[in-house]
Tab-separated table of N, CA, C and O in Angstrom:
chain	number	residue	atom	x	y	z
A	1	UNK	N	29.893	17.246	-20.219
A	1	UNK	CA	30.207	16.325	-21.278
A	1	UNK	C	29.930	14.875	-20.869
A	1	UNK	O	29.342	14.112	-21.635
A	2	UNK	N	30.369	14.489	-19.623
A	2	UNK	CA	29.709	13.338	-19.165
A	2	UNK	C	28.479	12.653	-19.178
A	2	UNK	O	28.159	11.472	-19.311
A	3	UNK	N	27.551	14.287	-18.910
A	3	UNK	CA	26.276	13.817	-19.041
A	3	UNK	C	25.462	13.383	-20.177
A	3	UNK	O	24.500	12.630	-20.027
A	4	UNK	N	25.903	13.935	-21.528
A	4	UNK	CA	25.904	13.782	-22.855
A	4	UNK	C	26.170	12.103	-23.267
A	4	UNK	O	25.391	11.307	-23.791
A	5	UNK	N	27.642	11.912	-22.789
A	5	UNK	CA	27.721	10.417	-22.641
A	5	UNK	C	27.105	9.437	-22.116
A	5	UNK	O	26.501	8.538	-22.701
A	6	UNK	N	27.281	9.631	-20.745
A	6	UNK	CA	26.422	8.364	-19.747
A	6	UNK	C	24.723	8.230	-20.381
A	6	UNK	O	24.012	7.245	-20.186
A	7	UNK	N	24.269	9.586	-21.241
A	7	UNK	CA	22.630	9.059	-21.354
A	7	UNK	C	22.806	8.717	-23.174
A	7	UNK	O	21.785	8.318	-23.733
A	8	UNK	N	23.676	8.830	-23.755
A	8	UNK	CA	23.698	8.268	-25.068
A	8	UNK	C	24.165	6.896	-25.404
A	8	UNK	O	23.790	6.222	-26.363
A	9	UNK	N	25.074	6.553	-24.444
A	9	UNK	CA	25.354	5.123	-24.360
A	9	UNK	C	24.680	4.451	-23.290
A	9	UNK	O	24.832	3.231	-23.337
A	10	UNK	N	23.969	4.879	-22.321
A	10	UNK	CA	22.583	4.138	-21.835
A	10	UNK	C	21.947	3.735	-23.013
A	10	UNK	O	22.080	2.620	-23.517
A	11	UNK	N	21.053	4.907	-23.580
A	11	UNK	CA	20.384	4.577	-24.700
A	11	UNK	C	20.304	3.459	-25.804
A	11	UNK	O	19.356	2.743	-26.128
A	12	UNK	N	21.580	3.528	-26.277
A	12	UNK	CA	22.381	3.118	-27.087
A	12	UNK	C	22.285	1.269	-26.626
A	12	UNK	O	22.058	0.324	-27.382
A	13	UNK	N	22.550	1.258	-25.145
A	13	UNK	CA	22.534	-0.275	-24.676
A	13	UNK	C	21.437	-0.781	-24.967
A	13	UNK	O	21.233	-1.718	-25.739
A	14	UNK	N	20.152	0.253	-23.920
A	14	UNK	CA	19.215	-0.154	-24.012
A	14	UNK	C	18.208	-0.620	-25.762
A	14	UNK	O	17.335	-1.457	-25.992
A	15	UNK	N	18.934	0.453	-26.678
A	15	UNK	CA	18.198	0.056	-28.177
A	15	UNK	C	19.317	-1.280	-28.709
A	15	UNK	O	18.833	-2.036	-29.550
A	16	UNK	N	20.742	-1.569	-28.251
A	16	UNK	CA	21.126	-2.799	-28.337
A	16	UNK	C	20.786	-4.014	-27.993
A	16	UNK	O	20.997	-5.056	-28.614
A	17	UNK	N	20.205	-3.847	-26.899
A	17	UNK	CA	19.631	-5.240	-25.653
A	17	UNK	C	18.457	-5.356	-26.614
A	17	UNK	O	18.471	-6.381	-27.295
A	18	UNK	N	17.599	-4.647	-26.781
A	18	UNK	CA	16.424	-4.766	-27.279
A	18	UNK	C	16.436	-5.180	-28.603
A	18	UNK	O	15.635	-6.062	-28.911
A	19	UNK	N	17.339	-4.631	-29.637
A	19	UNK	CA	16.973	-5.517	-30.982
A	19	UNK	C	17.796	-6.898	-30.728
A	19	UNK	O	17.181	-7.833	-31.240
A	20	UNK	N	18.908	-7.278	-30.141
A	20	UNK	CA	18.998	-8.808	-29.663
A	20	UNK	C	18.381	-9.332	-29.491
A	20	UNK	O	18.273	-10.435	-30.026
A	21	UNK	N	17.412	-8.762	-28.444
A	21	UNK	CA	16.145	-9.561	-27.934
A	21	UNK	C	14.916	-9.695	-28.603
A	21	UNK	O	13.990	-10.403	-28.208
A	22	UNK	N	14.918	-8.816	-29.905
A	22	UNK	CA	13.785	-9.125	-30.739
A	22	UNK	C	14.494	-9.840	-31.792
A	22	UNK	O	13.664	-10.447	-32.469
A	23	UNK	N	15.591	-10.009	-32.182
A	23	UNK	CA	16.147	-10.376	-33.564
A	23	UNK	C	16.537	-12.280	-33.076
A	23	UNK	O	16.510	-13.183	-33.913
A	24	UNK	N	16.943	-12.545	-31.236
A	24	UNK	CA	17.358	-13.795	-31.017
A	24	UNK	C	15.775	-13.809	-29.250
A	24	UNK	O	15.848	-13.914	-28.026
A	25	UNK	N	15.281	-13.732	-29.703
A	25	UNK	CA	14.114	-14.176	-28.472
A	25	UNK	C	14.580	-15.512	-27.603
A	25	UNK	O	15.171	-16.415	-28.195
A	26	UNK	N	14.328	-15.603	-26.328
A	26	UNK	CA	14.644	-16.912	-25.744
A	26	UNK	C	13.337	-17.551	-26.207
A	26	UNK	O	12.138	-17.274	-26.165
A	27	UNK	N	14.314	-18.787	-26.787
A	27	UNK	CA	13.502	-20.331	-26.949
A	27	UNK	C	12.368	-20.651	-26.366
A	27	UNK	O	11.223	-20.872	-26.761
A	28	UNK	N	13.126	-20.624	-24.937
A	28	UNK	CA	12.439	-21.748	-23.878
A	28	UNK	C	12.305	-20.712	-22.734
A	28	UNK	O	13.150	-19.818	-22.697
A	29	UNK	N	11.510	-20.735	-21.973
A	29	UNK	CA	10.956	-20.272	-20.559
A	29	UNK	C	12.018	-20.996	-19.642
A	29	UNK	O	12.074	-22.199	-19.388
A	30	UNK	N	12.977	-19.823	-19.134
A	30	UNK	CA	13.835	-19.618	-18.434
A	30	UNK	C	14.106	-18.642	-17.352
A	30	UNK	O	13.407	-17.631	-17.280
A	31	UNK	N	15.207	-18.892	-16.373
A	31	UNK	CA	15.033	-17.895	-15.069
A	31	UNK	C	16.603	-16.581	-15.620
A	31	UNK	O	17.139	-15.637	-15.039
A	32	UNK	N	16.756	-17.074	-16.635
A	32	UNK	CA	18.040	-16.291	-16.528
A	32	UNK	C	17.915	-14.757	-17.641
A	32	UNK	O	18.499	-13.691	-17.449
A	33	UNK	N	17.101	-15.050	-18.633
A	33	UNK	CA	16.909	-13.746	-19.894
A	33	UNK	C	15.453	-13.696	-20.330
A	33	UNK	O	14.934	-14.789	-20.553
A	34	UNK	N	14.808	-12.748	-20.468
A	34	UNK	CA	13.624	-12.591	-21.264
A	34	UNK	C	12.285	-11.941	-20.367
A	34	UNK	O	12.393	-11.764	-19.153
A	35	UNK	N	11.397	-11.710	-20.891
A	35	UNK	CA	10.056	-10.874	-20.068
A	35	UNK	C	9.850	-11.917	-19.124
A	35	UNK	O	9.681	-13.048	-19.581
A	36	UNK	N	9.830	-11.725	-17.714
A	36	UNK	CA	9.574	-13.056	-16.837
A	36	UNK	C	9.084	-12.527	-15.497
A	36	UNK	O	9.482	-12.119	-14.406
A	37	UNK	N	7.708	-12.832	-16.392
A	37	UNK	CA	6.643	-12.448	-14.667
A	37	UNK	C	5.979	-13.920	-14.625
A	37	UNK	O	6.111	-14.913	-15.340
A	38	UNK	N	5.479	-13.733	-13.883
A	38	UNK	CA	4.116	-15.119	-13.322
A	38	UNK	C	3.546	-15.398	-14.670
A	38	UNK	O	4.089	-16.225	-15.402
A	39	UNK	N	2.512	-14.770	-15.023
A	39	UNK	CA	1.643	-14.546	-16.444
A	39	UNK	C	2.932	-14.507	-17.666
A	39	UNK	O	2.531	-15.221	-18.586
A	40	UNK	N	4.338	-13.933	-18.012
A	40	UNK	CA	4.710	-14.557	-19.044
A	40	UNK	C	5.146	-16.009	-19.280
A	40	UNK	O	4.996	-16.623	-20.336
A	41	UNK	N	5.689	-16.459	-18.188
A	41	UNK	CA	6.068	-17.401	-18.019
A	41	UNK	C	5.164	-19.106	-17.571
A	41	UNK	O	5.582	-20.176	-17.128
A	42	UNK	N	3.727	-18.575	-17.992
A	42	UNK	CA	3.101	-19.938	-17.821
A	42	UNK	C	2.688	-20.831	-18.513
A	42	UNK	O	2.014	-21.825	-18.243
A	43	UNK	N	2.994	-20.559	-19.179
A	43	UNK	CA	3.287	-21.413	-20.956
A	43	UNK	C	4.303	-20.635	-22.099
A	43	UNK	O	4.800	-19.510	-22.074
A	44	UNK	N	4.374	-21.541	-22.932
A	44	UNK	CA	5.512	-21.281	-24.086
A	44	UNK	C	4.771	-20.100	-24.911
A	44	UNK	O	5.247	-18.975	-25.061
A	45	UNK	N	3.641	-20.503	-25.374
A	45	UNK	CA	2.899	-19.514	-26.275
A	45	UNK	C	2.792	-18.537	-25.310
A	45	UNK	O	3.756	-17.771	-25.298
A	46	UNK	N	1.852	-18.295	-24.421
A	46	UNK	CA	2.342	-16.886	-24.103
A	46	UNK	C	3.884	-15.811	-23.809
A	46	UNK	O	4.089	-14.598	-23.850
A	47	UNK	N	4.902	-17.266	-23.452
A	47	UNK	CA	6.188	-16.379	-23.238
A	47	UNK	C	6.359	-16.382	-24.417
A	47	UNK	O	5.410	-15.661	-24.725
A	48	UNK	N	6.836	-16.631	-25.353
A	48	UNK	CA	7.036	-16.547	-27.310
A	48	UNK	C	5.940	-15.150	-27.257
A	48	UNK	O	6.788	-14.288	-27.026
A	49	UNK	N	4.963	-14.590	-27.305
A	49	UNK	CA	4.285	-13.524	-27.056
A	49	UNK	C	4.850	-12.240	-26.477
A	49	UNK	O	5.044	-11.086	-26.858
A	50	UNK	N	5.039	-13.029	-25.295
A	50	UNK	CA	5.403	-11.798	-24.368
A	50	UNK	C	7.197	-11.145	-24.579
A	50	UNK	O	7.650	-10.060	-24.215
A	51	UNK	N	7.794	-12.134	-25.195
A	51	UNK	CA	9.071	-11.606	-25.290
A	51	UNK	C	9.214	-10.617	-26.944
A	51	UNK	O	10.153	-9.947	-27.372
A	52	UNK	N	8.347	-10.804	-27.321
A	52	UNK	CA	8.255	-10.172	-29.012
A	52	UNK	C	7.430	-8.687	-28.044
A	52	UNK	O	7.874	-7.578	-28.345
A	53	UNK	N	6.672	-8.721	-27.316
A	53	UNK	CA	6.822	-7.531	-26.632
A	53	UNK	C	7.365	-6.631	-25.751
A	53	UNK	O	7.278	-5.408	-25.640
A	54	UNK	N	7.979	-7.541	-25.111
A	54	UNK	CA	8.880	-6.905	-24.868
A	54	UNK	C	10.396	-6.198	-24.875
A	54	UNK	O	11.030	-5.293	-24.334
A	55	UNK	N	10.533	-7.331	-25.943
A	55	UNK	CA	11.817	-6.702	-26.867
A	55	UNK	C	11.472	-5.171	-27.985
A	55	UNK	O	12.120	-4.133	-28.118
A	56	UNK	N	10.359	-5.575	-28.544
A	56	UNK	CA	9.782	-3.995	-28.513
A	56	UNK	C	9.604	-2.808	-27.638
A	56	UNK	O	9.698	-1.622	-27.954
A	57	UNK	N	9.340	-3.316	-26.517
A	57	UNK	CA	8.928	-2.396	-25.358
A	57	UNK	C	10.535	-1.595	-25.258
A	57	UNK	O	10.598	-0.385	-25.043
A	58	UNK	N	11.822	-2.474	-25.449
A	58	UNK	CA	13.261	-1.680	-24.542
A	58	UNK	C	13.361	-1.440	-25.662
A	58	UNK	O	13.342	-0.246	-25.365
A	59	UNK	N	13.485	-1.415	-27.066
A	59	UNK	CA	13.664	-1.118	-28.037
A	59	UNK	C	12.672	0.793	-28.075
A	59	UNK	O	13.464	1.724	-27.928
A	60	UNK	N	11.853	1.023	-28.171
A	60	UNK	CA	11.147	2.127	-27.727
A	60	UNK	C	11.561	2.693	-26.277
A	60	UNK	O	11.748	3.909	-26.277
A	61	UNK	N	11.673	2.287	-25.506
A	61	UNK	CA	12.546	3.105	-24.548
A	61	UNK	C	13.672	3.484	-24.638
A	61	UNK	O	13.915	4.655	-24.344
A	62	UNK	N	15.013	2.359	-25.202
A	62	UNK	CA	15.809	3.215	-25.750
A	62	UNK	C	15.686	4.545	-26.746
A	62	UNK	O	16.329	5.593	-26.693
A	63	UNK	N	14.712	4.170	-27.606
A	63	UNK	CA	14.569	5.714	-28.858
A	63	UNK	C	14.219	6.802	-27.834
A	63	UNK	O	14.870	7.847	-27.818
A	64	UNK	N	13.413	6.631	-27.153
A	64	UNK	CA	12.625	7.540	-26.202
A	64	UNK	C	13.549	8.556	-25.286
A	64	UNK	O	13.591	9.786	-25.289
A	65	UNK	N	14.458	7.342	-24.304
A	65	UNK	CA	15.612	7.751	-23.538
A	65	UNK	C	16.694	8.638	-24.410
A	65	UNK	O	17.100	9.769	-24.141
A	66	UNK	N	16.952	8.026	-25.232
A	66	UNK	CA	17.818	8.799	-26.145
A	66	UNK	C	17.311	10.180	-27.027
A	66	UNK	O	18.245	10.764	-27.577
A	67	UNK	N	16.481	10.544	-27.152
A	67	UNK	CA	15.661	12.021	-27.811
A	67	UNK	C	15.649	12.947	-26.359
A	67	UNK	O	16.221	14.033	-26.274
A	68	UNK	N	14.789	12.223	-25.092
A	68	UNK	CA	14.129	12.768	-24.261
A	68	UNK	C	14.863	13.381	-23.193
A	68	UNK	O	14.570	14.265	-22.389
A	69	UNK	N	16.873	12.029	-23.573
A	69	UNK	CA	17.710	12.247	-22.463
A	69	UNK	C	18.908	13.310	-23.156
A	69	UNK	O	19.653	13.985	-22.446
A	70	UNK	N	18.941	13.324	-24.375
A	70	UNK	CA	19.797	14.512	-25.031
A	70	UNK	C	18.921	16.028	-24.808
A	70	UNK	O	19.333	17.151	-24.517
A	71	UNK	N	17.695	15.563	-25.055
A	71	UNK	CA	16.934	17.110	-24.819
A	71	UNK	C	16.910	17.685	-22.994
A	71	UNK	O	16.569	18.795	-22.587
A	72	UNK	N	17.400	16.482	-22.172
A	72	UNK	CA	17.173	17.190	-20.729
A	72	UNK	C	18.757	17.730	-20.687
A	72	UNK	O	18.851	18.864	-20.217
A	73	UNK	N	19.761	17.236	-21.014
A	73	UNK	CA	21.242	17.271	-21.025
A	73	UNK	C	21.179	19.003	-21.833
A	73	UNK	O	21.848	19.886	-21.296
A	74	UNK	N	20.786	19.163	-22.431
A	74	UNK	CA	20.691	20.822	-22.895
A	74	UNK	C	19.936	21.752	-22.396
A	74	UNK	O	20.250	22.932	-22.556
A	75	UNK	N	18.745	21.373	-21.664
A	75	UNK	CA	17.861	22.004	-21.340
A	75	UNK	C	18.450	22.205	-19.468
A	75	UNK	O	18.625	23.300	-18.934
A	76	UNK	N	18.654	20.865	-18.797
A	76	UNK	CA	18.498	20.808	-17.676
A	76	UNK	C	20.008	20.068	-17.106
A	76	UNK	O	19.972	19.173	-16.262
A	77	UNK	N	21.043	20.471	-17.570
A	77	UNK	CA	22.863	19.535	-17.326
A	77	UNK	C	22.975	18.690	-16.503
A	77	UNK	O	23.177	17.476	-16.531
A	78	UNK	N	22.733	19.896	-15.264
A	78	UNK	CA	22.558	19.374	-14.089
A	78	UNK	C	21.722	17.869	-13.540
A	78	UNK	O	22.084	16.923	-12.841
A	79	UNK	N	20.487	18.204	-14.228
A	79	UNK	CA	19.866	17.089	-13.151
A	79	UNK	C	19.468	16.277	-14.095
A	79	UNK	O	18.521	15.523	-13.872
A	80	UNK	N	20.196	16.282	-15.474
A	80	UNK	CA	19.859	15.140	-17.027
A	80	UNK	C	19.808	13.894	-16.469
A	80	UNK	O	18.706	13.348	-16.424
A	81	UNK	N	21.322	13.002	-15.782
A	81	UNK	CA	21.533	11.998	-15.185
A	81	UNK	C	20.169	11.473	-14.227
A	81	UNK	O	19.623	10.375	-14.344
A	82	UNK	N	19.870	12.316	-13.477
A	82	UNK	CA	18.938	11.731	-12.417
A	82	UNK	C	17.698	11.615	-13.297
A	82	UNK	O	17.088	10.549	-13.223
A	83	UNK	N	17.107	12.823	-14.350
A	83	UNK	CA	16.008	12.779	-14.662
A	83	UNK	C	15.538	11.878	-15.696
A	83	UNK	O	14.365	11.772	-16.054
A	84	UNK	N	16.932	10.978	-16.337
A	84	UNK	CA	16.857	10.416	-17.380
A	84	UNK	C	16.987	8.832	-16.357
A	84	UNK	O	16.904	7.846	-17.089
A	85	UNK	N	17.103	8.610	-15.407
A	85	UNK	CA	16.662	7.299	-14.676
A	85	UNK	C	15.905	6.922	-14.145
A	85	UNK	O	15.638	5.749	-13.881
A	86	UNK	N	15.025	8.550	-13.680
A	86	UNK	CA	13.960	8.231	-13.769
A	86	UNK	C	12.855	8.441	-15.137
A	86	UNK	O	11.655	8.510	-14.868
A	87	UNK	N	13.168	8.509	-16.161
A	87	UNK	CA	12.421	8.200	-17.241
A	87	UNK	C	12.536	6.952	-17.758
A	87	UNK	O	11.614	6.372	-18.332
A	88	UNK	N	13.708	6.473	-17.569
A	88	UNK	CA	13.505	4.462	-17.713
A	88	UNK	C	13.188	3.958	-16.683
A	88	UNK	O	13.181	2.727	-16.699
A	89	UNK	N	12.877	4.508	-15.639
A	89	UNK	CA	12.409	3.314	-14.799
A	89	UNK	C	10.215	3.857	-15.020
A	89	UNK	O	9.245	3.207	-15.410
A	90	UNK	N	10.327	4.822	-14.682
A	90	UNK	CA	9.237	5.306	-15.425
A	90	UNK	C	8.445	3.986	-16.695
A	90	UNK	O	7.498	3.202	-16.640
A	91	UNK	N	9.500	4.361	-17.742
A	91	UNK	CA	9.391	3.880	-19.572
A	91	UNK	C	9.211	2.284	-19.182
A	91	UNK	O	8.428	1.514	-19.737
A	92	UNK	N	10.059	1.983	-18.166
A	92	UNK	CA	10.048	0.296	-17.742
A	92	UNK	C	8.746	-0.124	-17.385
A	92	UNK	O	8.181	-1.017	-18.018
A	93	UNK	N	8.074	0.613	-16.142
A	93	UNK	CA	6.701	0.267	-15.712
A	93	UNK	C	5.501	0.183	-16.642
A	93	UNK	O	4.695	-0.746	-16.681
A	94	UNK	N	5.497	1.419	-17.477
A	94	UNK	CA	4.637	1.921	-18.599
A	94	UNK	C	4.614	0.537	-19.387
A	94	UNK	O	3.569	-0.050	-19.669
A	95	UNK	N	6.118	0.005	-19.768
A	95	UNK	CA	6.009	-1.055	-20.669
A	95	UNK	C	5.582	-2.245	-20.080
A	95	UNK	O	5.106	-3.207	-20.683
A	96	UNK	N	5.816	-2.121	-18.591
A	96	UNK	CA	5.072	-3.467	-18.017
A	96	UNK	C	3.725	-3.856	-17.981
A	96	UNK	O	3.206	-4.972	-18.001
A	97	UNK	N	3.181	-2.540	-17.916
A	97	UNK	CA	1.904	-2.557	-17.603
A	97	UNK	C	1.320	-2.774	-19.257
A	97	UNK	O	0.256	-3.340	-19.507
A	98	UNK	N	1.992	-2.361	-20.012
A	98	UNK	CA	1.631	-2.472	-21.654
A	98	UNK	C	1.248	-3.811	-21.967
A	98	UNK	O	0.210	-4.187	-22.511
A	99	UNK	N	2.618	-4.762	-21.386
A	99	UNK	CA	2.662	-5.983	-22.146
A	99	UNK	C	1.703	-6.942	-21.403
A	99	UNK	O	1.229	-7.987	-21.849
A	100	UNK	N	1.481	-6.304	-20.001
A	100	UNK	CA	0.796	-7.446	-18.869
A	100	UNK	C	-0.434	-6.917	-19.533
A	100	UNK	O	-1.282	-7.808	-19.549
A	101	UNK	N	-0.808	-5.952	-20.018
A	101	UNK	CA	-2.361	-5.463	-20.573
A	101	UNK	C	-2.785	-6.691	-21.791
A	101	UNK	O	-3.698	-7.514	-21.722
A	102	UNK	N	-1.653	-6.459	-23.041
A	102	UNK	CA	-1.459	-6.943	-23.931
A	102	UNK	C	-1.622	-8.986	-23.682
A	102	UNK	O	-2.087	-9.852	-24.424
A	103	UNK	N	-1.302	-9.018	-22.988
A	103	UNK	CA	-1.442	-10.873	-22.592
A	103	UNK	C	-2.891	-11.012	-22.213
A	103	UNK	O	-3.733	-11.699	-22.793
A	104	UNK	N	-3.107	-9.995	-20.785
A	104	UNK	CA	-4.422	-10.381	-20.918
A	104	UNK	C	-5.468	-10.062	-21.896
A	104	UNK	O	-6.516	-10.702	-21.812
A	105	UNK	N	-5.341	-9.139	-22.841
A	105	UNK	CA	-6.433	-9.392	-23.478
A	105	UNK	C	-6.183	-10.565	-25.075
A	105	UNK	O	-6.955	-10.954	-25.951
A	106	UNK	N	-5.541	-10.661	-24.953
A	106	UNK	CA	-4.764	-12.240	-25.936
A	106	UNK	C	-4.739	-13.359	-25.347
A	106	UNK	O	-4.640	-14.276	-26.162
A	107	UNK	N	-4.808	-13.854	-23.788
A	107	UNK	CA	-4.919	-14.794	-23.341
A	107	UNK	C	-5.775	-14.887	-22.163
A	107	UNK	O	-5.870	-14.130	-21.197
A	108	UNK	N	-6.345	-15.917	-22.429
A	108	UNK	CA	-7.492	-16.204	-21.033
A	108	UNK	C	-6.649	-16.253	-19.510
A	108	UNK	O	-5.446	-16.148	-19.749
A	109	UNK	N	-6.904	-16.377	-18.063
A	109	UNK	CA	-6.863	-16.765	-17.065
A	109	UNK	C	-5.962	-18.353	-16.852
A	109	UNK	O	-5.200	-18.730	-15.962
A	110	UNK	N	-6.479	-19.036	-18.145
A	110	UNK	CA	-5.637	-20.632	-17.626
A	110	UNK	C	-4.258	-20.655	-18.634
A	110	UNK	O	-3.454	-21.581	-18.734
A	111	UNK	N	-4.239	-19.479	-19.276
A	111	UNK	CA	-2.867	-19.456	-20.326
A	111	UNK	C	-3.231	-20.086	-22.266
A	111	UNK	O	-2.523	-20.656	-23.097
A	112	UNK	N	-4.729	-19.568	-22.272
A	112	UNK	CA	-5.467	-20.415	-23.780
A	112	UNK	C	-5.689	-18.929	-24.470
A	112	UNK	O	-6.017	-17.899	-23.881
A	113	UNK	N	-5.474	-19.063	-25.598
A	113	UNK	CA	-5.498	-17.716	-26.351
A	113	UNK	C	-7.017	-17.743	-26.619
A	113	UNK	O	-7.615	-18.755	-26.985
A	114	UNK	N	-7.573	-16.576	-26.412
A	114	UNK	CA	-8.808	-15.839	-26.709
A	114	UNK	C	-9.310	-15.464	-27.800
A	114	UNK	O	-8.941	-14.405	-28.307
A	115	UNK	N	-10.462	-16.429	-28.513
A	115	UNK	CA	-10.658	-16.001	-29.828
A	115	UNK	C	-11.354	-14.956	-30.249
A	115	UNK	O	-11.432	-14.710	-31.453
């Protein structure tokens, strides 16, 4: 029964964090909330970019975690917990590599959008 819990209210956070973060995006390029690599963070327009993707990105991992982590919790009890942390950290990279894809082909090398 635990395991049922701990991956539905994971979920649940993770599809919370994420429509916050698409519904209130950070402003300003900051060290404390928002997509923050090298490349989001080197101008405003690309971070304003990169955080509308990536608030999508945890927003889809939560749906994901939550279908993928109720179906291991029936299928697999035992090892749901472990297998469902590694499917967000998994879902995390996937989305990193999504959004770092997504910039570069929307923005040049010096941070100038690509017509």
């Amino acid at each position: 029964m635990a395991n049922i819990f701990s991956t539905i209210f994971t979920s649940i956070l993770l599809i919370g964090i994420g429509f916050y973060w698409f519904k209130y995006p950070p402003k300003n390029i900051n060290n404390l909330y928002g997509y923050r690599t090298r490349r989001s963070m080197a101008n405003q327009q690309i971070w304003d970019y990169a955080n509308k993707i990536g608030a999508k990105m945890l927003l889809v991992l939560g749906v994901v975690t939550l279908v993928l982590g109720v179906f291991l919790v029936l299928v697999l009890p035992s090892m749901s917990i472990f297998l469902t942390i590694v499917l967000i950290l998994i879902g995390l990279g996937v989305g990193m590599y999504w959004c770092e894809t997504k910039l570069n082909h929307h923005f040049d090398k010096n941070g100038k959008p690509k017509e």
